mmCIF file of C-alpha atoms in Angstrom:
data_model
loop_
_atom_site.group_PDB
_atom_site.id
_atom_site.type_symbol
_atom_site.label_atom_id
_atom_site.label_comp_id
_atom_site.label_asym_id
_atom_site.label_seq_id
_atom_site.Cartn_x
_atom_site.Cartn_y
_atom_site.Cartn_z
ATOM 1 C CA UNK A 274 52.491 73.929 146.709
ATOM 2 C CA UNK A 275 54.396 75.471 149.639
ATOM 3 C CA UNK A 276 56.307 72.206 150.214
ATOM 4 C CA UNK A 277 57.054 71.743 146.527
ATOM 5 C CA UNK A 278 60.634 72.533 145.417
ATOM 6 C CA UNK A 279 60.861 75.233 142.755
ATOM 7 C CA UNK A 280 63.525 76.977 140.680
ATOM 8 C CA UNK A 281 64.041 80.726 140.900
ATOM 9 C CA UNK A 282 62.086 81.163 137.651
ATOM 10 C CA UNK A 283 59.093 79.199 138.971
ATOM 11 C CA UNK A 284 59.160 81.160 142.233
ATOM 12 C CA UNK A 285 59.222 84.418 140.248
ATOM 13 C CA UNK A 286 56.190 83.231 138.244
ATOM 14 C CA UNK A 287 54.342 82.278 141.415
ATOM 15 C CA UNK A 288 55.022 85.649 143.028
ATOM 16 C CA UNK A 289 54.411 87.687 139.873
ATOM 17 C CA UNK A 290 57.888 89.186 139.600
ATOM 18 C CA UNK A 291 60.986 88.608 137.496
ATOM 19 C CA UNK A 292 63.660 85.943 138.155
ATOM 20 C CA UNK A 293 66.378 88.560 138.656
ATOM 21 C CA UNK A 294 64.529 90.026 141.616
ATOM 22 C CA UNK A 295 64.286 86.550 143.142
ATOM 23 C CA UNK A 296 68.047 86.059 142.569
ATOM 24 C CA UNK A 297 68.825 89.374 144.267
ATOM 25 C CA UNK A 298 66.567 88.441 147.185
ATOM 26 C CA UNK A 299 68.395 85.100 147.562
ATOM 27 C CA UNK A 300 71.788 86.836 147.557
ATOM 28 C CA UNK A 301 70.693 89.638 149.888
ATOM 29 C CA UNK A 302 69.106 87.278 152.442
ATOM 30 C CA UNK A 303 71.664 84.477 151.989
ATOM 31 C CA UNK A 304 69.038 81.844 151.359
ATOM 32 C CA UNK A 305 70.501 78.408 150.663
ATOM 33 C CA UNK A 306 68.951 76.023 148.179
ATOM 34 C CA UNK A 307 67.137 73.027 149.677
ATOM 35 C CA UNK A 308 68.316 70.770 146.880
ATOM 36 C CA UNK A 309 70.479 70.920 143.770
ATOM 37 C CA UNK A 310 69.775 69.019 140.590
ATOM 38 C CA UNK A 311 72.790 69.575 138.343
ATOM 39 C CA UNK A 312 73.113 73.319 137.940
ATOM 40 C CA UNK A 313 69.545 74.004 139.078
ATOM 41 C CA UNK A 314 68.980 75.138 142.626
ATOM 42 C CA UNK A 315 65.606 74.267 144.145
ATOM 43 C CA UNK A 316 63.894 76.256 146.903
ATOM 44 C CA UNK A 317 60.697 76.050 148.944
ATOM 45 C CA UNK A 318 58.205 78.779 148.213
ATOM 46 C CA UNK A 319 57.813 79.359 151.965
ATOM 47 C CA UNK A 320 61.393 80.670 152.049
ATOM 48 C CA UNK A 321 60.197 83.650 150.021
ATOM 49 C CA UNK A 322 57.415 84.944 152.290
ATOM 50 C CA UNK A 323 59.464 88.054 153.006
ATOM 51 C CA UNK A 324 59.817 88.704 149.278
ATOM 52 C CA UNK A 325 56.080 88.141 148.870
ATOM 53 C CA UNK A 326 55.400 90.732 151.583
ATOM 54 C CA UNK A 327 57.905 93.097 149.972
ATOM 55 C CA UNK A 328 56.162 92.771 146.618
ATOM 56 C CA UNK A 329 52.734 93.347 148.116
ATOM 57 C CA UNK A 330 53.782 96.478 149.994
ATOM 58 C CA UNK A 331 52.457 99.657 148.334
ATOM 59 C CA UNK A 332 55.942 101.220 148.395
ATOM 60 C CA UNK A 333 57.304 98.476 146.163
ATOM 61 C CA UNK A 334 54.735 99.287 143.490
ATOM 62 C CA UNK A 335 55.976 102.872 143.475
ATOM 63 C CA UNK A 336 59.500 101.509 143.228
ATOM 64 C CA UNK A 337 58.510 99.386 140.268
ATOM 65 C CA UNK A 338 57.122 102.384 138.449
ATOM 66 C CA UNK A 339 60.109 104.586 139.202
ATOM 67 C CA UNK A 340 62.640 101.944 138.173
ATOM 68 C CA UNK A 341 60.723 100.534 135.254
ATOM 69 C CA UNK A 342 61.227 101.902 131.763
ATOM 70 C CA UNK A 343 58.347 102.543 129.456
ATOM 71 C CA UNK A 344 58.484 102.496 125.690
ATOM 72 C CA UNK A 345 58.520 106.290 125.712
ATOM 73 C CA UNK A 346 61.581 106.268 127.981
ATOM 74 C CA UNK A 347 63.348 103.892 125.617
ATOM 75 C CA UNK A 348 62.435 106.054 122.643
ATOM 76 C CA UNK A 349 63.713 109.198 124.370
ATOM 77 C CA UNK A 350 66.930 107.407 125.333
ATOM 78 C CA UNK A 351 67.428 106.173 121.781
ATOM 79 C CA UNK A 352 66.756 109.647 120.372
ATOM 80 C CA UNK A 353 69.348 111.108 122.732
ATOM 81 C CA UNK A 354 71.865 108.455 121.700
ATOM 82 C CA UNK A 355 71.170 109.204 118.039
ATOM 83 C CA UNK A 356 71.749 112.929 118.629
ATOM 84 C CA UNK A 357 75.067 112.178 120.322
ATOM 85 C CA UNK A 358 76.111 109.856 117.502
ATOM 86 C CA UNK A 359 75.137 112.495 114.941
ATOM 87 C CA UNK A 360 77.274 115.087 116.734
ATOM 88 C CA UNK A 361 80.205 112.675 116.821
ATOM 89 C CA UNK A 362 79.715 111.913 113.127
ATOM 90 C CA UNK A 363 79.643 115.622 112.274
ATOM 91 C CA UNK A 364 82.833 116.170 114.272
ATOM 92 C CA UNK A 365 84.525 113.338 112.370
ATOM 93 C CA UNK A 366 83.389 114.796 109.034
ATOM 94 C CA UNK A 367 84.625 118.254 110.048
ATOM 95 C CA UNK A 368 87.973 116.801 111.063
ATOM 96 C CA UNK A 369 88.273 114.955 107.751
ATOM 97 C CA UNK A 370 87.414 118.158 105.844
ATOM 98 C CA UNK A 371 90.157 120.009 107.712
ATOM 99 C CA UNK A 372 92.614 117.226 106.907
ATOM 100 C CA UNK A 373 91.655 117.337 103.229
ATOM 101 C CA UNK A 374 92.125 121.131 103.139
ATOM 102 C CA UNK A 375 95.518 120.798 104.775
ATOM 103 C CA UNK A 376 96.565 118.133 102.275
ATOM 104 C CA UNK A 377 95.413 120.308 99.365
ATOM 105 C CA UNK A 378 97.522 123.193 100.676
ATOM 106 C CA UNK A 379 100.508 120.857 100.988
ATOM 107 C CA UNK A 380 100.011 119.689 97.405
ATOM 108 C CA UNK A 381 99.840 123.284 96.141
ATOM 109 C CA UNK A 382 103.021 124.194 98.016
ATOM 110 C CA UNK A 383 104.792 121.115 96.650
ATOM 111 C CA UNK A 384 103.605 121.916 93.126
ATOM 112 C CA UNK A 385 104.946 125.476 93.426
ATOM 113 C CA UNK A 386 108.299 124.151 94.686
ATOM 114 C CA UNK A 387 108.379 121.695 91.762
ATOM 115 C CA UNK A 388 107.675 124.487 89.261
ATOM 116 C CA UNK A 389 110.407 126.637 90.840
ATOM 117 C CA UNK A 390 112.872 123.777 90.505
ATOM 118 C CA UNK A 391 111.887 123.289 86.861
ATOM 119 C CA UNK A 392 112.556 126.994 86.234
ATOM 120 C CA UNK A 393 115.925 126.719 87.963
ATOM 121 C CA UNK A 394 116.807 123.703 85.805
ATOM 122 C CA UNK A 395 115.903 125.637 82.661
ATOM 123 C CA UNK A 396 118.183 128.503 83.756
ATOM 124 C CA UNK A 397 120.952 125.996 84.523
ATOM 125 C CA UNK A 398 120.568 124.361 81.091
ATOM 126 C CA UNK A 399 120.748 127.796 79.458
ATOM 127 C CA UNK A 400 123.875 128.638 81.439
ATOM 128 C CA UNK A 401 125.481 125.340 80.422
ATOM 129 C CA UNK A 402 124.712 126.039 76.764
ATOM 130 C CA UNK A 403 126.203 129.528 77.056
ATOM 131 C CA UNK A 404 129.292 128.188 78.812
ATOM 132 C CA UNK A 405 129.729 125.540 76.124
ATOM 133 C CA UNK A 406 129.643 128.242 73.442
ATOM 134 C CA UNK A 407 132.124 130.356 75.362
ATOM 135 C CA UNK A 408 134.422 127.370 75.819
ATOM 136 C CA UNK A 409 134.308 126.622 72.089
ATOM 137 C CA UNK A 410 135.086 130.278 71.325
ATOM 138 C CA UNK A 411 137.998 130.250 73.782
ATOM 139 C CA UNK A 412 139.411 127.082 72.216
ATOM 140 C CA UNK A 413 139.074 128.594 68.766
ATOM 141 C CA UNK A 414 140.900 131.742 69.858
ATOM 142 C CA UNK A 415 143.552 129.640 71.481
ATOM 143 C CA UNK A 416 144.074 127.728 68.243
ATOM 144 C CA UNK A 417 144.303 130.925 66.220
ATOM 145 C CA UNK A 418 147.238 132.058 68.300
ATOM 146 C CA UNK A 419 149.193 128.849 67.743
ATOM 147 C CA UNK A 420 149.126 127.360 64.254
ATOM 148 C CA UNK A 421 148.047 128.778 60.832
ATOM 149 C CA UNK A 422 146.880 125.343 59.638
ATOM 150 C CA UNK A 423 144.640 125.093 62.628
ATOM 151 C CA UNK A 424 143.372 128.559 61.875
ATOM 152 C CA UNK A 425 142.229 127.383 58.458
ATOM 153 C CA UNK A 426 140.551 124.335 60.007
ATOM 154 C CA UNK A 427 138.894 126.512 62.625
ATOM 155 C CA UNK A 428 137.799 128.893 59.921
ATOM 156 C CA UNK A 429 136.231 126.056 57.931
ATOM 157 C CA UNK A 430 134.498 124.806 61.044
ATOM 158 C CA UNK A 431 133.224 128.291 61.804
ATOM 159 C CA UNK A 432 131.744 128.597 58.319
ATOM 160 C CA UNK A 433 129.860 125.325 58.724
ATOM 161 C CA UNK A 434 128.493 126.287 62.153
ATOM 162 C CA UNK A 435 125.785 128.952 62.041
ATOM 163 C CA UNK A 436 126.017 129.454 65.817
ATOM 164 C CA UNK A 437 129.293 131.333 65.521
ATOM 165 C CA UNK A 438 129.538 134.260 67.892
ATOM 166 C CA UNK A 439 130.640 137.765 67.032
ATOM 167 C CA UNK A 440 133.898 137.129 68.890
ATOM 168 C CA UNK A 441 134.648 134.263 66.488
ATOM 169 C CA UNK A 442 133.954 136.508 63.500
ATOM 170 C CA UNK A 443 136.348 139.161 64.804
ATOM 171 C CA UNK A 444 138.979 136.513 65.392
ATOM 172 C CA UNK A 445 138.543 135.216 61.848
ATOM 173 C CA UNK A 446 138.769 138.755 60.416
ATOM 174 C CA UNK A 447 141.975 139.461 62.269
ATOM 175 C CA UNK A 448 143.563 136.229 61.025
ATOM 176 C CA UNK A 449 142.657 137.000 57.425
ATOM 177 C CA UNK A 450 144.330 140.342 57.598
#
């Protein structure tokens, strides 16, 4: 079997190790393949006596144990990763809650500004109505000063409009006299 040509996987099986360790040994010791068949590199098992000795040394067994991971190690690692992910998730949730609170405050402020503007518009509409009444009264007074026929027309208009102001009534009284 020592003269037989083997792949790295077959050598690993023969030596009782994994193929990656054989690959590292080949790279570290710059061992060239005896033959290549396509992509497969073939080696003689005798080229790996040093690796065999390395594997049989008692120190390498300690190395195996210190570098190997047990199921418990994997479980502990996974638990730690889950804790970290949970913390990240909680931070994201907290950040989103803060954003939502900020947006709610912005909405409340905007709503208050909207209500203030509505109030201002109502005051403006009231002022426009008052100014319109005053303008009508001023025009009526202006007419009274100019033409008696217009006075009669204004008087008839004033009687038909219930919104006549006290100034209009005084103007009408003075024209009658």
